[in-house]
PDB file of C-alpha atoms in Angstrom:
ATOM      1  CA  MET G   1       0.000   0.000   0.000  1.00  0.00           C
ATOM      2  CA  SER G   2       1.524   3.299  -1.021  1.00  0.00           C
ATOM      3  CA  GLN G   3       1.476   6.236   1.368  1.00  0.00           C
ATOM      4  CA  PRO G   4       0.405   9.710   0.174  1.00  0.00           C
ATOM      5  CA  TRP G   5       3.615  11.300   1.416  1.00  0.00           C
ATOM      6  CA  LYS G   6       7.329  10.889   1.553  1.00  0.00           C
ATOM      7  CA  LEU G   7       9.556  12.073   4.344  1.00  0.00           C
ATOM      8  CA  LEU G   8      13.130  13.143   4.356  1.00  0.00           C
ATOM      9  CA  LEU G   9      15.202  14.694   7.093  1.00  0.00           C
ATOM     10  CA  VAL G  10      18.553  16.163   6.557  1.00  0.00           C
ATOM     11  CA  GLY G  11      20.420  17.094   9.715  1.00  0.00           C
ATOM     12  CA  LEU G  12      23.138  19.197   8.205  1.00  0.00           C
ATOM     13  CA  ALA G  13      26.419  20.647   9.378  1.00  0.00           C
ATOM     14  CA  LEU G  14      26.567  23.515   6.909  1.00  0.00           C
ATOM     15  CA  ALA G  15      28.966  25.942   5.194  1.00  0.00           C
ATOM     16  CA  ALA G  16      28.447  29.001   2.837  1.00  0.00           C
ATOM     17  CA  CYS G  17      25.480  30.218   0.644  1.00  0.00           C
ATOM     18  CA  ASN G  18      23.766  32.870  -1.502  1.00  0.00           C
ATOM     19  CA  LEU G  19      20.063  33.830  -1.412  1.00  0.00           C
ATOM     20  CA  ASN G  20      19.553  33.607  -5.145  1.00  0.00           C
ATOM     21  CA  ALA G  21      17.343  31.051  -6.891  1.00  0.00           C
ATOM     22  CA  ASP G  22      20.153  30.250  -9.313  1.00  0.00           C
ATOM     23  CA  ASP G  23      22.296  29.046  -6.405  1.00  0.00           C
ATOM     24  CA  VAL G  24      19.685  26.522  -5.306  1.00  0.00           C
ATOM     25  CA  GLY G  25      20.611  24.376  -8.251  1.00  0.00           C
ATOM     26  CA  GLN G  26      17.666  25.342 -10.437  1.00  0.00           C
ATOM     27  CA  ARG G  27      18.287  24.812 -14.111  1.00  0.00           C
ATOM     28  CA  ASP G  28      15.786  27.479 -15.150  1.00  0.00           C
ATOM     29  CA  ALA G  29      14.714  30.701 -13.447  1.00  0.00           C
ATOM     30  CA  PRO G  30      11.386  30.376 -11.638  1.00  0.00           C
ATOM     31  CA  THR G  31       8.374  31.393 -13.673  1.00  0.00           C
ATOM     32  CA  ASP G  32       6.315  34.423 -12.678  1.00  0.00           C
ATOM     33  CA  GLU G  33       3.444  32.019 -12.020  1.00  0.00           C
ATOM     34  CA  LEU G  34       5.555  29.931  -9.621  1.00  0.00           C
ATOM     35  CA  ALA G  35       6.788  33.069  -7.827  1.00  0.00           C
ATOM     36  CA  ALA G  36       3.171  34.225  -7.433  1.00  0.00           C
ATOM     37  CA  THR G  37       2.220  30.801  -6.091  1.00  0.00           C
ATOM     38  CA  ARG G  38       5.083  30.945  -3.581  1.00  0.00           C
ATOM     39  CA  GLN G  39       3.874  34.374  -2.433  1.00  0.00           C
ATOM     40  CA  SER G  40       0.266  33.207  -2.039  1.00  0.00           C
ATOM     41  CA  LEU G  41       1.358  30.153  -0.036  1.00  0.00           C
ATOM     42  CA  ALA G  42       3.529  32.147   2.405  1.00  0.00           C
ATOM     43  CA  PRO G  43       0.735  32.158   5.031  1.00  0.00           C
ATOM     44  CA  MET G  44       0.835  28.333   5.079  1.00  0.00           C
ATOM     45  CA  GLY G  45       4.494  28.524   6.122  1.00  0.00           C
ATOM     46  CA  GLU G  46       3.593  31.059   8.802  1.00  0.00           C
ATOM     47  CA  ILE G  47       0.832  28.786  10.140  1.00  0.00           C
ATOM     48  CA  LEU G  48       3.313  25.902  10.221  1.00  0.00           C
ATOM     49  CA  LEU G  49       5.787  27.996  12.253  1.00  0.00           C
ATOM     50  CA  VAL G  50       3.089  29.042  14.729  1.00  0.00           C
ATOM     51  CA  ARG G  51       2.037  25.418  15.195  1.00  0.00           C
ATOM     52  CA  VAL G  52       5.630  24.236  15.680  1.00  0.00           C
ATOM     53  CA  ASN G  53       6.242  26.913  18.313  1.00  0.00           C
ATOM     54  CA  HIS G  54       2.986  25.991  20.059  1.00  0.00           C
ATOM     55  CA  ASP G  55       4.070  22.338  20.234  1.00  0.00           C
ATOM     56  CA  ARG G  56       7.502  23.355  21.516  1.00  0.00           C
ATOM     57  CA  ASP G  57       5.897  25.576  24.185  1.00  0.00           C
ATOM     58  CA  VAL G  58       3.665  22.736  25.388  1.00  0.00           C
ATOM     59  CA  LEU G  59       6.819  20.640  25.834  1.00  0.00           C
ATOM     60  CA  GLY G  60       8.634  23.432  27.698  1.00  0.00           C
ATOM     61  CA  LEU G  61      11.032  24.145  24.829  1.00  0.00           C
ATOM     62  CA  PRO G  62      12.064  27.630  23.711  1.00  0.00           C
ATOM     63  CA  ALA G  63      10.260  29.091  20.711  1.00  0.00           C
ATOM     64  CA  LEU G  64      12.060  29.289  17.402  1.00  0.00           C
ATOM     65  CA  THR G  65      12.541  32.815  16.054  1.00  0.00           C
ATOM     66  CA  PRO G  66      11.026  33.184  12.583  1.00  0.00           C
ATOM     67  CA  SER G  67      13.489  34.464   9.991  1.00  0.00           C
ATOM     68  CA  GLN G  68      12.601  36.060   6.659  1.00  0.00           C
ATOM     69  CA  ALA G  69      15.959  34.918   5.253  1.00  0.00           C
ATOM     70  CA  LEU G  70      15.263  31.313   6.283  1.00  0.00           C
ATOM     71  CA  ASN G  71      11.726  31.598   4.873  1.00  0.00           C
ATOM     72  CA  GLN G  72      13.356  32.554   1.577  1.00  0.00           C
ATOM     73  CA  VAL G  73      15.831  29.669   1.786  1.00  0.00           C
ATOM     74  CA  ALA G  74      13.026  27.199   2.535  1.00  0.00           C
ATOM     75  CA  SER G  75      10.838  28.624  -0.259  1.00  0.00           C
ATOM     76  CA  LEU G  76      13.633  28.411  -2.814  1.00  0.00           C
ATOM     77  CA  ARG G  77      14.401  24.844  -1.749  1.00  0.00           C
ATOM     78  CA  ALA G  78      10.724  23.829  -2.026  1.00  0.00           C
ATOM     79  CA  GLU G  79      10.465  25.487  -5.434  1.00  0.00           C
ATOM     80  CA  ASP G  80      13.591  23.709  -6.676  1.00  0.00           C
ATOM     81  CA  MET G  81      12.315  20.310  -5.527  1.00  0.00           C
ATOM     82  CA  PHE G  82       8.904  20.934  -7.052  1.00  0.00           C
ATOM     83  CA  THR G  83      10.135  22.146 -10.445  1.00  0.00           C
ATOM     84  CA  ARG G  84      12.913  19.548 -10.774  1.00  0.00           C
ATOM     85  CA  GLY G  85      10.842  16.664  -9.396  1.00  0.00           C
ATOM     86  CA  TYR G  86      12.897  15.416  -6.452  1.00  0.00           C
ATOM     87  CA  LEU G  87      12.717  15.387  -2.667  1.00  0.00           C
ATOM     88  CA  GLY G  88      15.898  15.538  -0.642  1.00  0.00           C
ATOM     89  CA  PRO G  89      19.059  17.412   0.202  1.00  0.00           C
ATOM     90  CA  ILE G  90      20.727  17.088  -3.203  1.00  0.00           C
ATOM     91  CA  GLY G  91      18.974  17.494  -6.524  1.00  0.00           C
ATOM     92  CA  PRO G  92      19.618  15.409  -9.623  1.00  0.00           C
ATOM     93  CA  GLY G  93      23.036  16.259 -10.995  1.00  0.00           C
ATOM     94  CA  ASP G  94      23.961  18.574  -8.120  1.00  0.00           C
ATOM     95  CA  GLU G  95      27.323  18.227  -6.442  1.00  0.00           C
ATOM     96  CA  SER G  96      26.589  20.006  -3.181  1.00  0.00           C
ATOM     97  CA  VAL G  97      23.796  20.460  -0.663  1.00  0.00           C
ATOM     98  CA  PRO G  98      21.995  23.685  -1.703  1.00  0.00           C
ATOM     99  CA  ALA G  99      20.506  24.318   1.766  1.00  0.00           C
ATOM    100  CA  GLN G 100      24.015  24.390   3.220  1.00  0.00           C
ATOM    101  CA  ASP G 101      25.089  27.039   0.782  1.00  0.00           C
ATOM    102  CA  LEU G 102      21.968  29.156   1.109  1.00  0.00           C
ATOM    103  CA  MET G 103      21.858  29.247   4.908  1.00  0.00           C
ATOM    104  CA  ALA G 104      25.546  29.923   5.372  1.00  0.00           C
ATOM    105  CA  VAL G 105      25.682  32.820   2.901  1.00  0.00           C
ATOM    106  CA  ALA G 106      22.645  34.258   4.682  1.00  0.00           C
ATOM    107  CA  GLY G 107      24.941  34.407   7.727  1.00  0.00           C
ATOM    108  CA  TYR G 108      23.572  31.510   9.765  1.00  0.00           C
ATOM    109  CA  LYS G 109      26.146  29.546  11.718  1.00  0.00           C
ATOM    110  CA  GLY G 110      26.528  26.527  13.943  1.00  0.00           C
ATOM    111  CA  ARG G 111      24.301  23.564  13.336  1.00  0.00           C
ATOM    112  CA  LEU G 112      21.877  23.977  10.462  1.00  0.00           C
ATOM    113  CA  GLY G 113      19.074  21.607   9.552  1.00  0.00           C
ATOM    114  CA  GLU G 114      16.384  21.025   6.984  1.00  0.00           C
ATOM    115  CA  LEU G 115      13.122  19.075   7.021  1.00  0.00           C
ATOM    116  CA  THR G 116      11.331  18.291   3.777  1.00  0.00           C
ATOM    117  CA  TYR G 117       7.945  16.754   3.118  1.00  0.00           C
ATOM    118  CA  GLU G 118       5.891  15.946   0.053  1.00  0.00           C
ATOM    119  CA  TYR G 119       2.162  15.881   0.667  1.00  0.00           C
ATOM    120  CA  LEU G 120      -0.323  14.531  -1.817  1.00  0.00           C
ATOM    121  CA  GLY G 121      -3.665  15.841  -0.696  1.00  0.00           C
ATOM    122  CA  PRO G 122      -5.818  18.936  -0.234  1.00  0.00           C
ATOM    123  CA  LEU G 123      -4.162  22.175   0.840  1.00  0.00           C
ATOM    124  CA  ASP G 124      -6.458  22.582   3.843  1.00  0.00           C
ATOM    125  CA  SER G 125      -4.907  19.457   5.438  1.00  0.00           C
ATOM    126  CA  LEU G 126      -1.290  20.335   4.608  1.00  0.00           C
ATOM    127  CA  VAL G 127      -0.135  21.700   7.982  1.00  0.00           C
ATOM    128  CA  ASP G 128      -1.746  18.895  10.007  1.00  0.00           C
ATOM    129  CA  ALA G 129      -0.371  16.215   7.665  1.00  0.00           C
ATOM    130  CA  THR G 130       3.127  17.723   7.654  1.00  0.00           C
ATOM    131  CA  LEU G 131       3.400  18.082  11.431  1.00  0.00           C
ATOM    132  CA  GLY G 132       1.795  14.705  12.005  1.00  0.00           C
ATOM    133  CA  ALA G 133       4.320  12.996   9.753  1.00  0.00           C
ATOM    134  CA  TRP G 134       7.319  14.821  11.222  1.00  0.00           C
ATOM    135  CA  ILE G 135       6.233  14.153  14.820  1.00  0.00           C
ATOM    136  CA  ALA G 136       5.531  10.472  14.043  1.00  0.00           C
ATOM    137  CA  SER G 137       9.098   9.993  12.804  1.00  0.00           C
ATOM    138  CA  ASP G 138      11.721   9.712  15.562  1.00  0.00           C
ATOM    139  CA  VAL G 139      14.428  11.220  13.369  1.00  0.00           C
ATOM    140  CA  HIS G 140      12.303  14.150  12.205  1.00  0.00           C
ATOM    141  CA  ARG G 141      10.899  14.834  15.670  1.00  0.00           C
ATOM    142  CA  VAL G 142      14.431  15.102  17.104  1.00  0.00           C
ATOM    143  CA  LEU G 143      15.289  17.921  14.698  1.00  0.00           C
ATOM    144  CA  LEU G 144      11.907  19.650  15.045  1.00  0.00           C
ATOM    145  CA  LEU G 145      12.138  19.714  18.849  1.00  0.00           C
ATOM    146  CA  ASP G 146      15.888  20.286  19.213  1.00  0.00           C
ATOM    147  CA  SER G 147      16.317  23.116  21.737  1.00  0.00           C
ATOM    148  CA  GLY G 148      19.697  24.005  20.229  1.00  0.00           C
ATOM    149  CA  TYR G 149      18.066  25.607  17.187  1.00  0.00           C
ATOM    150  CA  GLN G 150      17.069  29.260  17.581  1.00  0.00           C
ATOM    151  CA  TYR G 151      15.928  30.348  14.108  1.00  0.00           C
ATOM    152  CA  THR G 152      13.592  28.856  11.542  1.00  0.00           C
ATOM    153  CA  GLY G 153      11.842  29.505   8.265  1.00  0.00           C
ATOM    154  CA  ALA G 154       9.329  27.594   6.190  1.00  0.00           C
ATOM    155  CA  GLY G 155       8.402  27.425   2.533  1.00  0.00           C
ATOM    156  CA  VAL G 156       5.521  25.747   0.719  1.00  0.00           C
ATOM    157  CA  ILE G 157       5.010  25.307  -3.014  1.00  0.00           C
ATOM    158  CA  GLY G 158       2.696  23.162  -5.077  1.00  0.00           C
ATOM    159  CA  GLU G 159      -0.540  22.905  -6.964  1.00  0.00           C
ATOM    160  CA  ALA G 160      -3.735  20.870  -7.015  1.00  0.00           C
ATOM    161  CA  GLU G 161      -2.929  18.063  -4.582  1.00  0.00           C
ATOM    162  CA  ARG G 162       0.894  17.947  -4.700  1.00  0.00           C
ATOM    163  CA  TRP G 163       2.770  20.102  -2.180  1.00  0.00           C
ATOM    164  CA  ILE G 164       6.394  20.413  -1.094  1.00  0.00           C
ATOM    165  CA  VAL G 165       7.077  21.757   2.401  1.00  0.00           C
ATOM    166  CA  VAL G 166      10.557  22.738   3.594  1.00  0.00           C
ATOM    167  CA  MET G 167      11.536  23.970   7.040  1.00  0.00           C
ATOM    168  CA  ALA G 168      15.042  25.320   7.671  1.00  0.00           C
ATOM    169  CA  PHE G 169      16.676  25.536  11.119  1.00  0.00           C
ATOM    170  CA  ALA G 170      19.740  27.421  12.364  1.00  0.00           C
ATOM    171  CA  GLU G 171      21.553  27.405  15.685  1.00  0.00           C
ATOM    172  CA  ARG G 172      22.952  30.945  15.430  1.00  0.00           C
ATOM    173  CA  GLY G 173      21.863  33.910  13.343  1.00  0.00           C
ATOM    174  CA  PRO G 174      23.836  36.474  11.397  1.00  0.00           C
TER     175      PRO G 174
END
C-alpha cells in the first residue's frame, strides 16, 4: 500500500550560501506564475511555524525565532524540488547540498538543519499532515524539537494536490 507522502530529514552541518534562486541548483529561473504561487502560499508557512512553536511551548522548549531569510531559503528549496521533481538534500546532478550554501551565505552559523515533506492531498490538510508525519518519525521529531536551534523559516510550493514543504533551522543567526 503506497502512502500519500514521503519524508526526508537532513540534519546538516553547513557551510556558505547565496540567497539567489540560481544558487539553489535550479536549471531554469522560476516562472512568474511559480513566484506568485510561492507568495500566495507564504501564510501556510507562517501557520506551520506558529504550530511548531505551540508544540515546543507545550513541551517546555524555547520558541524558534522566525526568519525572513530562512523563509526565503526554505521557499527556494521547495520550489527547486517541485520544479525539478525530487525530494531531498541534493537534486539530480547537483554536487553540493543547496541548503548548506543558502543558509551559510545568509549568515547563519553553527548547526543547520532542513526538514522536507511531500504531501499529496488537499491544501487545507497540509499543515496537520506535515506536522503529524514529522512528529511520528523519531528522526524528524528530534530535529523539530531540538532546543539548540534558535531560528527557523518555512516554505511551501505546489498545486492541485501535490505540495512540497521545507523547514530550515539554524543554531545561530547572522
